[in-house]
XYZ file of C-alpha atoms in Angstrom:
375
model
C 0.201 -0.180 -0.026
C 1.476 3.473 -1.287
C 1.551 6.127 1.578
C -0.670 8.359 -0.957
C -2.720 5.819 -0.599
C -3.644 5.330 2.994
C -3.849 9.247 3.592
C -6.639 9.029 0.839
C -8.304 6.469 2.557
C -7.981 8.111 5.988
C -9.935 11.506 4.393
C -12.140 9.529 2.594
C -13.206 7.727 6.522
C -12.856 11.149 8.049
C -14.933 13.044 5.694
C -18.168 10.497 6.338
C -17.907 9.797 9.706
C -17.751 12.697 10.774
C -20.471 14.351 8.482
C -23.247 16.260 10.331
C -25.060 13.618 13.330
C -28.174 15.238 13.375
C -28.525 15.958 9.357
C -30.411 13.880 7.255
C -29.290 15.934 4.316
C -27.170 19.118 3.913
C -28.970 22.693 3.193
C -31.472 22.677 0.541
C -34.612 24.935 -0.796
C -37.293 24.255 -3.370
C -38.115 27.318 -5.884
C -40.713 26.698 -8.456
C -41.422 29.163 -10.695
C -44.548 29.204 -13.092
C -44.241 31.253 -16.233
C -47.232 32.591 -17.948
C -46.481 34.644 -20.243
C -44.802 37.852 -18.973
C -45.989 36.769 -15.391
C -44.319 34.951 -12.974
C -45.938 33.250 -10.075
C -43.124 31.732 -6.820
C -42.702 29.358 -4.758
C -39.173 29.216 -2.312
C -39.454 26.361 0.068
C -36.414 27.613 2.791
C -36.077 25.285 5.952
C -36.343 26.926 8.898
C -33.551 25.569 10.573
C -31.532 27.681 8.168
C -33.116 30.810 8.600
C -33.215 30.803 12.201
C -28.932 30.499 11.611
C -29.325 33.416 9.662
C -32.052 35.742 10.932
C -31.731 34.192 14.675
C -35.952 33.363 14.666
C -35.842 31.468 17.414
C -36.065 35.227 19.858
C -36.684 33.445 23.391
C -33.639 31.570 22.671
C -35.353 28.026 23.488
C -34.480 25.998 20.656
C -38.277 25.988 19.616
C -39.614 27.725 17.037
C -43.119 28.553 17.600
C -45.530 30.020 14.937
C -45.860 33.636 16.526
C -41.976 33.701 16.560
C -42.267 32.773 12.478
C -45.307 35.008 11.678
C -43.870 38.033 14.035
C -40.450 37.926 11.166
C -42.520 37.265 7.815
C -41.241 40.449 6.389
C -37.518 39.836 7.437
C -37.681 36.231 5.933
C -39.436 37.677 2.674
C -36.779 40.529 2.456
C -34.027 38.542 3.116
C -34.880 35.600 0.963
C -35.809 38.279 -2.156
C -32.809 40.230 -2.001
C -30.660 37.012 -2.504
C -32.681 35.975 -5.933
C -32.963 37.909 -9.155
C -34.696 37.303 -12.469
C -34.039 38.510 -15.514
C -36.067 38.185 -19.452
C -32.857 39.110 -21.897
C -31.096 42.102 -19.697
C -34.509 43.343 -17.959
C -34.844 42.539 -14.740
C -38.050 41.370 -14.156
C -39.447 42.986 -10.478
C -40.100 40.719 -7.138
C -43.212 41.316 -4.751
C -43.413 38.647 -1.877
C -47.285 37.323 -0.965
C -47.995 35.259 1.600
C -45.761 32.928 3.944
C -47.015 29.433 5.284
C -45.461 26.767 7.315
C -44.880 22.728 5.331
C -43.463 19.537 6.331
C -40.723 18.444 4.130
C -38.859 14.913 4.991
C -36.271 16.843 7.095
C -38.154 19.328 9.411
C -40.457 22.452 8.595
C -39.846 25.273 6.020
C -41.286 27.961 5.499
C -43.342 28.395 1.947
C -43.201 32.141 0.702
C -44.583 32.804 -2.580
C -44.730 35.576 -4.811
C -44.899 37.011 -8.070
C -42.786 38.868 -10.808
C -43.585 40.800 -14.009
C -41.241 40.371 -16.933
C -41.272 43.689 -19.203
C -40.937 41.797 -22.413
C -41.302 38.081 -23.236
C -38.523 35.963 -24.249
C -36.803 32.369 -25.327
C -34.756 32.157 -21.599
C -35.395 33.257 -17.871
C -32.162 34.211 -15.960
C -32.407 33.871 -12.265
C -29.516 34.728 -10.206
C -29.689 32.775 -6.648
C -27.668 33.773 -3.511
C -29.648 32.321 -0.292
C -26.759 31.427 2.194
C -23.847 31.760 -0.355
C -22.015 33.875 2.776
C -23.063 31.250 5.140
C -23.213 27.469 3.905
C -21.013 27.091 0.711
C -22.618 23.998 0.583
C -26.269 24.936 0.181
C -28.078 23.815 -3.217
C -31.403 25.429 -4.806
C -33.213 23.325 -6.889
C -35.154 24.938 -9.277
C -38.372 23.779 -10.982
C -39.730 25.665 -13.974
C -42.983 25.544 -15.297
C -43.652 26.534 -18.806
C -46.623 25.817 -21.036
C -46.947 22.286 -19.019
C -43.545 21.498 -19.960
C -41.267 21.113 -16.691
C -37.477 21.671 -16.078
C -35.229 21.418 -13.567
C -32.142 23.078 -12.568
C -29.299 23.132 -9.411
C -28.467 26.727 -7.761
C -25.003 26.932 -5.708
C -22.659 29.587 -4.994
C -20.449 28.205 -8.129
C -23.481 28.027 -10.041
C -25.285 31.090 -9.091
C -26.250 32.307 -12.495
C -27.649 30.191 -14.805
C -30.272 31.029 -18.424
C -33.354 28.247 -17.659
C -35.068 28.004 -21.463
C -38.282 28.732 -21.541
C -38.517 25.876 -24.404
C -39.635 22.491 -23.846
C -37.164 20.426 -22.939
C -36.005 17.424 -24.364
C -36.917 14.335 -23.141
C -32.657 13.691 -23.166
C -31.813 16.872 -21.624
C -35.154 15.800 -18.904
C -33.716 12.774 -18.223
C -30.376 14.128 -17.724
C -31.754 16.818 -15.431
C -33.117 13.440 -13.353
C -29.361 12.176 -12.885
C -27.986 14.849 -11.970
C -30.295 15.112 -8.805
C -30.436 11.413 -8.404
C -26.447 11.387 -7.804
C -26.875 14.539 -5.893
C -28.897 13.149 -3.235
C -27.193 9.523 -2.946
C -23.723 12.188 -2.303
C -25.225 13.882 0.400
C -27.694 11.103 2.088
C -25.460 10.376 4.914
C -27.361 7.770 6.337
C -27.646 5.621 3.046
C -24.003 5.774 2.349
C -22.900 4.484 6.158
C -25.359 2.021 5.544
C -23.481 1.012 2.794
C -20.650 1.386 4.067
C -20.734 -0.680 7.426
C -22.147 -3.614 5.381
C -19.124 -2.915 2.450
C -16.258 -3.181 5.077
C -16.320 -6.620 5.757
C -15.694 -7.303 1.675
C -12.314 -7.124 2.367
C -11.275 -9.258 5.589
C -11.543 -13.086 4.405
C -13.998 -15.388 6.854
C -11.869 -16.918 9.500
C -13.120 -20.248 8.215
C -10.737 -19.728 5.671
C -7.142 -20.136 5.525
C -5.906 -18.038 2.444
C -5.784 -14.391 2.747
C -9.140 -12.330 -0.001
C -8.105 -11.665 -2.926
C -9.484 -9.080 -4.719
C -11.982 -11.380 -7.196
C -13.442 -12.367 -3.997
C -14.049 -9.218 -2.363
C -15.565 -8.242 -6.330
C -17.819 -10.562 -5.583
C -19.229 -10.320 -1.848
C -19.313 -6.461 -2.754
C -21.175 -6.830 -5.922
C -23.552 -9.359 -4.214
C -24.062 -6.526 -1.340
C -24.796 -3.685 -3.724
C -26.824 -5.685 -6.646
C -29.162 -6.553 -3.349
C -29.253 -3.020 -2.173
C -29.809 -1.484 -5.584
C -32.454 -4.071 -6.270
C -34.294 -3.553 -3.001
C -34.383 0.773 -2.644
C -35.121 0.517 -6.782
C -38.623 -1.615 -6.205
C -39.572 0.674 -3.307
C -38.383 4.309 -4.894
C -41.028 3.557 -8.068
C -43.867 2.049 -6.043
C -43.842 4.811 -4.221
C -42.564 7.983 -6.546
C -45.904 6.223 -8.241
C -48.205 6.773 -5.672
C -48.211 2.145 -5.022
C -47.173 2.730 -1.876
C -46.782 4.865 0.866
C -45.627 4.678 4.571
C -45.463 7.338 7.252
C -41.872 9.532 7.012
C -41.344 9.400 10.371
C -41.467 5.616 10.751
C -39.494 5.174 7.529
C -36.737 7.542 8.715
C -36.503 5.892 11.874
C -36.676 2.683 10.292
C -33.368 3.670 8.149
C -31.663 4.916 10.819
C -32.145 1.616 12.308
C -30.825 0.011 9.924
C -27.078 1.540 9.419
C -27.509 0.806 14.003
C -27.427 -2.481 13.090
C -25.141 -2.538 9.968
C -22.057 -1.175 11.899
C -23.118 -3.670 15.156
C -22.762 -6.086 13.203
C -19.331 -5.940 12.281
C -18.213 -5.540 15.986
C -20.532 -8.727 16.721
C -21.766 -10.681 14.288
C -25.546 -10.286 14.001
C -26.009 -11.353 10.280
C -23.747 -14.353 10.301
C -22.844 -14.555 6.358
C -25.827 -13.307 5.317
C -25.105 -9.105 4.772
C -26.907 -9.667 0.788
C -30.231 -10.602 2.338
C -29.609 -7.555 5.005
C -28.984 -5.248 2.425
C -32.264 -6.159 0.336
C -34.516 -5.957 3.395
C -33.220 -2.740 4.876
C -32.796 -1.697 0.954
C -36.290 -1.828 0.503
C -36.769 1.024 3.390
C -34.065 3.333 1.819
C -36.208 3.223 -1.229
C -38.740 4.892 0.456
C -36.329 7.400 1.778
C -35.088 8.040 -1.323
C -38.588 8.681 -2.975
C -39.616 11.471 -0.020
C -36.282 12.914 -1.416
C -37.977 12.693 -5.145
C -41.119 14.023 -3.803
C -39.484 17.398 -2.293
C -38.025 18.010 -5.937
C -41.287 16.967 -8.032
C -41.411 14.806 -10.555
C -43.222 16.434 -13.807
C -46.640 14.467 -14.494
C -46.088 14.991 -18.209
C -42.786 12.733 -18.084
C -43.069 10.776 -14.713
C -41.522 7.605 -15.780
C -38.734 8.957 -17.729
C -37.455 11.583 -15.280
C -38.373 8.798 -12.151
C -35.572 6.275 -14.283
C -33.556 9.068 -14.582
C -33.439 9.953 -10.992
C -32.967 6.268 -10.380
C -29.778 5.840 -12.953
C -28.389 8.808 -11.140
C -28.716 7.164 -7.763
C -26.873 4.267 -9.289
C -24.379 6.570 -10.484
C -23.872 7.830 -7.354
C -23.235 4.551 -5.825
C -21.325 2.995 -7.532
C -18.925 6.295 -8.047
C -18.455 5.395 -3.440
C -18.055 1.504 -4.099
C -15.079 2.550 -6.657
C -13.374 4.622 -4.497
C -14.185 2.386 -1.322
C -13.241 -1.213 -2.969
C -9.485 -0.529 -3.947
C -8.642 1.504 -1.164
C -9.827 -1.139 1.424
C -8.471 -4.156 -0.499
C -5.346 -1.901 -0.139
C -5.443 -1.546 3.574
C -7.386 -4.370 4.540
C -4.366 -5.505 6.690
C -2.905 -2.568 8.188
C -4.005 -1.130 11.985
C -6.383 1.328 10.381
C -8.280 -0.970 9.164
C -8.722 -3.224 11.920
C -8.913 0.420 13.839
C -11.905 1.374 11.037
C -13.981 -2.232 11.248
C -14.128 -1.917 15.195
C -13.864 1.833 16.481
C -14.768 3.306 13.013
C -17.642 0.741 13.171
C -18.597 1.563 17.144
C -18.428 5.583 15.818
C -20.932 4.745 12.601
C -23.680 2.848 15.745
C -23.237 5.998 18.009
C -24.132 8.503 15.542
C -27.118 6.119 13.734
C -28.014 5.622 17.224
C -28.333 9.522 17.895
C -30.463 9.948 14.401
C -32.635 7.127 15.669
C -33.665 8.477 19.304
C -33.910 11.852 17.354
C -36.490 10.655 15.060
C -38.465 8.558 16.913
C -39.034 10.529 19.496
C -38.761 13.643 17.556
C -36.070 15.571 19.610
C -32.961 16.847 18.961
C -30.179 16.152 20.889
C -27.212 18.420 18.988
C -27.470 21.235 17.940
C -26.262 21.071 14.015
């Protein structure tokens, strides 16, 4: 094993294990723009936890946001958010006027729903969007934008690196729409820390030969072990993601998220005290069914265009798998190179205990709807 590979593996592990213990996903907002000629109606769903950090909405500091506290800050919320959003048609600005504000629950907590409208001086072939929400506070924040025009829907992801984009008002082609949702799928598996930790906890033993084997574990054997686990997980979550997104099956979000946390906990404990006893692919399949409902919750937040629902769903699913395969492609060679080292032995024990503790916090918070950590 080279020193460079060893350091890379350490950095990868620390980045994953040090992920925020409470967050199911980092900061996102959901912006919907409906264009009708020169008129634009918008709805902006922004996480209250993010707004509280930026504006100190919890005025009495008791850690519990009330409706009165939020309502008293409606003007401040609208001013703060809309100062960080600009719409243009060609070179001409489209002035934005704030409307009503509501509260809605997404899969990761409560959001304020800010409605607004804008008027463009002239219609054009594209709508310019400049998005700078939380750019000065959270470089990882993403804005998920959905544009609706004449029955067609297109999507875009905004970040500090891609803060200004021109969104075409022409109906997107089938390939473009498919690729949009592939991109969303990749992004959401990479920010789904609980899904990633579950998969990695199951994969850690893959490069270690079973006690019954006298010879050392080969790369080929490790590859097929990983293949069985990943295939089982993929088949399971693809099935329930599809059924849930099409409205065939539905489970309560709190129950789903709690079970996902429990699956991470059990997968990590299995590396210290065997629970699955050679049946890790079966465990990956059983718990993968629940993880699929978690992916469906994220996709529900993003929204699926009804005109091309199956195509967009397929794109999102492909994106999830590509993101997952990218993680496995990094994990397997580094894990195999370090399998006989002190570091990997510590990762199997101490690292698994750390994952189990993080998952235990997630489980407690999701079951009892309580916040243990301030992050």
